[in-house]
PDB file of C-alpha atoms in Angstrom:
ATOM      1  CA  MET A   1      97.553  90.224 204.299  1.00  0.00           C
ATOM      2  CA  ASN A   2      97.588  88.384 201.002  1.00  0.00           C
ATOM      3  CA  ARG A   3      95.117  88.470 198.144  1.00  0.00           C
ATOM      4  CA  ARG A   4      94.685  86.013 195.318  1.00  0.00           C
ATOM      5  CA  HIS A   5      95.983  86.945 191.883  1.00  0.00           C
ATOM      6  CA  PHE A   6      94.586  84.947 188.953  1.00  0.00           C
ATOM      7  CA  ILE A   7      96.850  84.759 185.919  1.00  0.00           C
ATOM      8  CA  GLY A   8      95.798  83.391 182.534  1.00  0.00           C
ATOM      9  CA  LEU A   9      98.433  81.592 180.479  1.00  0.00           C
ATOM     10  CA  GLY A  10      98.153  80.605 176.842  1.00  0.00           C
ATOM     11  CA  GLY A  11      99.982  80.076 173.594  1.00  0.00           C
ATOM     12  CA  ASN A  12      99.723  78.390 170.222  1.00  0.00           C
ATOM     13  CA  MET A  13     103.286  78.398 168.873  1.00  0.00           C
ATOM     14  CA  GLY A  14     106.176  76.040 169.502  1.00  0.00           C
ATOM     15  CA  ASP A  15     106.087  73.415 172.237  1.00  0.00           C
ATOM     16  CA  ARG A  16     103.014  74.752 174.023  1.00  0.00           C
ATOM     17  CA  HIS A  17     103.311  72.499 177.091  1.00  0.00           C
ATOM     18  CA  ALA A  18     107.002  73.322 177.548  1.00  0.00           C
ATOM     19  CA  LEU A  19     106.294  77.048 177.228  1.00  0.00           C
ATOM     20  CA  LEU A  20     103.501  76.914 179.813  1.00  0.00           C
ATOM     21  CA  ASP A  21     105.789  74.920 182.123  1.00  0.00           C
ATOM     22  CA  ALA A  22     108.561  77.497 181.654  1.00  0.00           C
ATOM     23  CA  ALA A  23     106.159  80.382 182.307  1.00  0.00           C
ATOM     24  CA  LEU A  24     104.885  78.749 185.502  1.00  0.00           C
ATOM     25  CA  GLU A  25     108.467  78.221 186.675  1.00  0.00           C
ATOM     26  CA  GLU A  26     109.366  81.853 185.932  1.00  0.00           C
ATOM     27  CA  ILE A  27     106.260  83.051 187.784  1.00  0.00           C
ATOM     28  CA  LEU A  28     107.273  80.911 190.766  1.00  0.00           C
ATOM     29  CA  LEU A  29     110.807  82.339 190.685  1.00  0.00           C
ATOM     30  CA  ALA A  30     109.452  85.894 190.575  1.00  0.00           C
ATOM     31  CA  PHE A  31     106.758  85.274 193.181  1.00  0.00           C
ATOM     32  CA  PRO A  32     107.877  82.452 195.509  1.00  0.00           C
ATOM     33  CA  TYR A  33     104.434  81.680 196.885  1.00  0.00           C
ATOM     34  CA  GLU A  34     102.250  78.605 196.535  1.00  0.00           C
ATOM     35  CA  GLN A  35     100.645  78.241 193.120  1.00  0.00           C
ATOM     36  CA  VAL A  36      97.311  76.563 192.517  1.00  0.00           C
ATOM     37  CA  ARG A  37      97.034  75.548 188.878  1.00  0.00           C
ATOM     38  CA  SER A  38      94.049  74.631 186.773  1.00  0.00           C
ATOM     39  CA  SER A  39      94.061  71.830 184.271  1.00  0.00           C
ATOM     40  CA  ARG A  40      95.229  72.684 180.780  1.00  0.00           C
ATOM     41  CA  TYR A  41      92.690  73.266 178.058  1.00  0.00           C
ATOM     42  CA  GLU A  42      93.045  73.156 174.297  1.00  0.00           C
ATOM     43  CA  THR A  43      90.908  75.606 172.389  1.00  0.00           C
ATOM     44  CA  PRO A  44      90.506  76.808 168.837  1.00  0.00           C
ATOM     45  CA  ALA A  45      92.263  80.059 167.979  1.00  0.00           C
ATOM     46  CA  TRP A  46      89.591  82.505 169.160  1.00  0.00           C
ATOM     47  CA  GLY A  47      88.927  85.421 166.795  1.00  0.00           C
ATOM     48  CA  MET A  48      91.541  84.222 164.283  1.00  0.00           C
ATOM     49  CA  GLU A  49      91.550  82.706 160.789  1.00  0.00           C
ATOM     50  CA  LEU A  50      90.531  79.085 160.283  1.00  0.00           C
ATOM     51  CA  GLY A  51      93.577  76.847 160.277  1.00  0.00           C
ATOM     52  CA  THR A  52      95.419  78.852 162.929  1.00  0.00           C
ATOM     53  CA  PRO A  53      97.001  76.418 165.412  1.00  0.00           C
ATOM     54  CA  ALA A  54      94.972  75.711 168.550  1.00  0.00           C
ATOM     55  CA  PHE A  55      95.840  77.365 171.847  1.00  0.00           C
ATOM     56  CA  LEU A  56      96.758  75.712 175.100  1.00  0.00           C
ATOM     57  CA  ASN A  57      95.339  77.637 178.078  1.00  0.00           C
ATOM     58  CA  GLN A  58      95.622  77.452 181.852  1.00  0.00           C
ATOM     59  CA  VAL A  59      94.975  79.637 184.905  1.00  0.00           C
ATOM     60  CA  VAL A  60      97.159  79.850 188.003  1.00  0.00           C
ATOM     61  CA  THR A  61      96.367  81.605 191.254  1.00  0.00           C
ATOM     62  CA  ILE A  62      98.927  82.912 193.716  1.00  0.00           C
ATOM     63  CA  ALA A  63      98.255  84.638 197.039  1.00  0.00           C
ATOM     64  CA  LEU A  64     100.559  87.670 197.006  1.00  0.00           C
ATOM     65  CA  PRO A  65     101.046  90.387 199.622  1.00  0.00           C
ATOM     66  CA  GLU A  66      98.650  93.332 199.371  1.00  0.00           C
ATOM     67  CA  THR A  67     101.686  95.603 199.243  1.00  0.00           C
ATOM     68  CA  LEU A  68     102.525  94.240 195.795  1.00  0.00           C
ATOM     69  CA  GLU A  69     100.743  96.505 193.326  1.00  0.00           C
ATOM     70  CA  PRO A  70      98.949  94.931 190.336  1.00  0.00           C
ATOM     71  CA  LEU A  71     101.015  97.049 187.927  1.00  0.00           C
ATOM     72  CA  GLN A  72     104.189  95.547 189.437  1.00  0.00           C
ATOM     73  CA  VAL A  73     102.797  92.058 188.861  1.00  0.00           C
ATOM     74  CA  LEU A  74     101.863  92.984 185.287  1.00  0.00           C
ATOM     75  CA  GLY A  75     105.375  94.316 184.646  1.00  0.00           C
ATOM     76  CA  THR A  76     106.861  91.035 185.831  1.00  0.00           C
ATOM     77  CA  LEU A  77     104.476  89.029 183.632  1.00  0.00           C
ATOM     78  CA  LEU A  78     105.393  91.109 180.568  1.00  0.00           C
ATOM     79  CA  ALA A  79     109.104  90.564 181.298  1.00  0.00           C
ATOM     80  CA  ILE A  80     108.500  86.798 181.534  1.00  0.00           C
ATOM     81  CA  GLU A  81     106.685  86.850 178.181  1.00  0.00           C
ATOM     82  CA  GLN A  82     109.635  88.623 176.595  1.00  0.00           C
ATOM     83  CA  LYS A  83     112.141  86.215 178.162  1.00  0.00           C
ATOM     84  CA  LEU A  84     110.167  83.285 176.712  1.00  0.00           C
ATOM     85  CA  GLY A  85     110.170  84.738 173.203  1.00  0.00           C
ATOM     86  CA  ARG A  86     106.949  86.740 173.052  1.00  0.00           C
ATOM     87  CA  ASN A  87     107.236  89.617 170.646  1.00  0.00           C
ATOM     88  CA  ARG A  88     104.358  92.038 171.198  1.00  0.00           C
ATOM     89  CA  ASP A  89     103.670  93.773 167.893  1.00  0.00           C
ATOM     90  CA  SER A  90     101.735  96.952 168.586  1.00  0.00           C
ATOM     91  CA  ASN A  91     101.202  97.444 164.835  1.00  0.00           C
ATOM     92  CA  THR A  92      99.054  94.319 164.543  1.00  0.00           C
ATOM     93  CA  ASP A  93      95.297  94.750 164.623  1.00  0.00           C
ATOM     94  CA  GLY A  94      93.243  92.042 166.290  1.00  0.00           C
ATOM     95  CA  TYR A  95      94.553  88.713 167.529  1.00  0.00           C
ATOM     96  CA  GLN A  96      97.779  86.978 166.595  1.00  0.00           C
ATOM     97  CA  SER A  97      99.560  83.703 167.247  1.00  0.00           C
ATOM     98  CA  ARG A  98     101.997  83.789 170.148  1.00  0.00           C
ATOM     99  CA  SER A  99     104.476  81.612 171.973  1.00  0.00           C
ATOM    100  CA  ILE A 100     103.193  82.710 175.374  1.00  0.00           C
ATOM    101  CA  ASP A 101     100.568  85.099 176.685  1.00  0.00           C
ATOM    102  CA  LEU A 102     100.288  85.989 180.367  1.00  0.00           C
ATOM    103  CA  ASP A 103      97.259  88.007 181.472  1.00  0.00           C
ATOM    104  CA  LEU A 104      96.536  89.299 184.948  1.00  0.00           C
ATOM    105  CA  LEU A 105      92.833  88.424 185.029  1.00  0.00           C
ATOM    106  CA  VAL A 106      91.706  89.191 188.569  1.00  0.00           C
ATOM    107  CA  VAL A 107      93.258  90.469 191.763  1.00  0.00           C
ATOM    108  CA  GLU A 108      90.848  89.609 194.543  1.00  0.00           C
ATOM    109  CA  GLY A 109      89.270  92.773 195.920  1.00  0.00           C
ATOM    110  CA  ALA A 110      91.000  95.052 193.405  1.00  0.00           C
ATOM    111  CA  HIS A 111      89.311  97.100 190.721  1.00  0.00           C
ATOM    112  CA  MET A 112      91.308  99.439 188.545  1.00  0.00           C
ATOM    113  CA  GLU A 113      91.304 100.986 185.121  1.00  0.00           C
ATOM    114  CA  THR A 114      94.504 102.448 183.739  1.00  0.00           C
ATOM    115  CA  LYS A 115      95.939 102.620 180.246  1.00  0.00           C
ATOM    116  CA  ALA A 116      98.147  99.625 181.054  1.00  0.00           C
ATOM    117  CA  LEU A 117      95.771  97.464 183.097  1.00  0.00           C
ATOM    118  CA  THR A 118      92.075  96.992 183.782  1.00  0.00           C
ATOM    119  CA  LEU A 119      90.980  94.694 186.612  1.00  0.00           C
ATOM    120  CA  PRO A 120      89.103  92.492 186.422  1.00  0.00           C
ATOM    121  CA  HIS A 121      90.138  91.760 182.828  1.00  0.00           C
ATOM    122  CA  PRO A 122      87.528  93.564 180.718  1.00  0.00           C
ATOM    123  CA  ARG A 123      86.864  90.785 178.168  1.00  0.00           C
ATOM    124  CA  MET A 124      87.273  87.556 180.103  1.00  0.00           C
ATOM    125  CA  HIS A 125      83.509  87.126 180.562  1.00  0.00           C
ATOM    126  CA  LEU A 126      83.322  86.737 176.758  1.00  0.00           C
ATOM    127  CA  ARG A 127      85.938  83.991 176.562  1.00  0.00           C
ATOM    128  CA  ARG A 128      85.149  80.403 177.442  1.00  0.00           C
ATOM    129  CA  PHE A 129      88.867  79.538 177.225  1.00  0.00           C
ATOM    130  CA  VAL A 130      89.443  81.839 180.221  1.00  0.00           C
ATOM    131  CA  LEU A 131      86.281  81.050 182.174  1.00  0.00           C
ATOM    132  CA  GLU A 132      86.633  77.228 182.092  1.00  0.00           C
ATOM    133  CA  PRO A 133      90.015  77.076 183.867  1.00  0.00           C
ATOM    134  CA  LEU A 134      89.106  79.999 186.137  1.00  0.00           C
ATOM    135  CA  ALA A 135      85.897  78.226 187.188  1.00  0.00           C
ATOM    136  CA  GLU A 136      87.931  75.127 188.012  1.00  0.00           C
ATOM    137  CA  LEU A 137      89.923  77.152 190.571  1.00  0.00           C
ATOM    138  CA  ALA A 138      87.356  79.643 191.868  1.00  0.00           C
ATOM    139  CA  PRO A 139      83.784  78.893 190.755  1.00  0.00           C
ATOM    140  CA  GLN A 140      82.221  81.141 193.416  1.00  0.00           C
ATOM    141  CA  LEU A 141      84.533  84.113 192.840  1.00  0.00           C
ATOM    142  CA  GLU A 142      82.594  87.322 192.177  1.00  0.00           C
ATOM    143  CA  LEU A 143      84.418  89.624 189.789  1.00  0.00           C
ATOM    144  CA  THR A 144      82.506  92.589 191.169  1.00  0.00           C
ATOM    145  CA  LYS A 145      80.944  92.791 194.615  1.00  0.00           C
ATOM    146  CA  GLY A 146      77.465  91.294 194.391  1.00  0.00           C
ATOM    147  CA  GLY A 147      77.986  90.478 190.716  1.00  0.00           C
ATOM    148  CA  PRO A 148      77.772  87.107 189.009  1.00  0.00           C
ATOM    149  CA  THR A 149      80.178  84.367 190.018  1.00  0.00           C
ATOM    150  CA  VAL A 150      82.657  82.848 187.589  1.00  0.00           C
ATOM    151  CA  SER A 151      80.385  79.772 187.327  1.00  0.00           C
ATOM    152  CA  GLU A 152      77.412  81.970 186.455  1.00  0.00           C
ATOM    153  CA  LEU A 153      79.461  83.842 183.857  1.00  0.00           C
ATOM    154  CA  LEU A 154      80.538  80.533 182.334  1.00  0.00           C
ATOM    155  CA  ARG A 155      76.935  79.283 182.125  1.00  0.00           C
ATOM    156  CA  SER A 156      75.817  82.481 180.386  1.00  0.00           C
ATOM    157  CA  CYS A 157      78.888  82.871 178.147  1.00  0.00           C
ATOM    158  CA  ALA A 158      77.889  83.354 174.503  1.00  0.00           C
ATOM    159  CA  ASP A 159      81.205  81.856 173.331  1.00  0.00           C
ATOM    160  CA  ARG A 160      80.410  78.252 172.421  1.00  0.00           C
ATOM    161  CA  SER A 161      83.927  77.344 171.270  1.00  0.00           C
ATOM    162  CA  ALA A 162      85.076  73.824 172.042  1.00  0.00           C
ATOM    163  CA  VAL A 163      87.235  73.825 175.167  1.00  0.00           C
ATOM    164  CA  GLN A 164      88.887  70.445 175.738  1.00  0.00           C
ATOM    165  CA  ARG A 165      90.318  69.682 179.168  1.00  0.00           C
ATOM    166  CA  LEU A 166      93.629  67.882 178.696  1.00  0.00           C
ATOM    167  CA  GLU A 167      94.850  66.993 182.172  1.00  0.00           C
ATOM    168  CA  SER A 168      94.063  67.340 185.830  1.00  0.00           C
ATOM    169  CA  ALA A 169      95.413  70.234 187.844  1.00  0.00           C
ATOM    170  CA  LEU A 170      99.042  69.903 188.878  1.00  0.00           C
TER     171      LEU A 170
END
């Protein structure tokens, strides 16, 4: 059996489109399963100083075997970030600019809370830049059984940041 994994991609440094393309290619190499990709969205730098370059964001879903543990997927995503030039600075408080950011947002039917990973992502309901592309792919997805759908979370999201859709899904 397979279950859908939803991965958020984003970045605001360098050639943002090329970095997202490279990340998607690396994800495909690591997990050779069909990808369904949202459109790309440009958003202001959320939680950062005015004048910080805008982010480019996207969500991809891949149906992976149940035998593949979420922590294994996370480890692969972190390795891809590093390969593409991401330097995670654990001494930095708050948000920072980055070349690429890969977040495991949701694994369908999985709920977990460890030091390394919480599923579903604990703050995505607060972030329009995550909810918009996620709603494009899975508007009726419930993050918790019987809980609100992604569309409902998007409608009630307090984040009113401008989220500009740039292109249709690939």
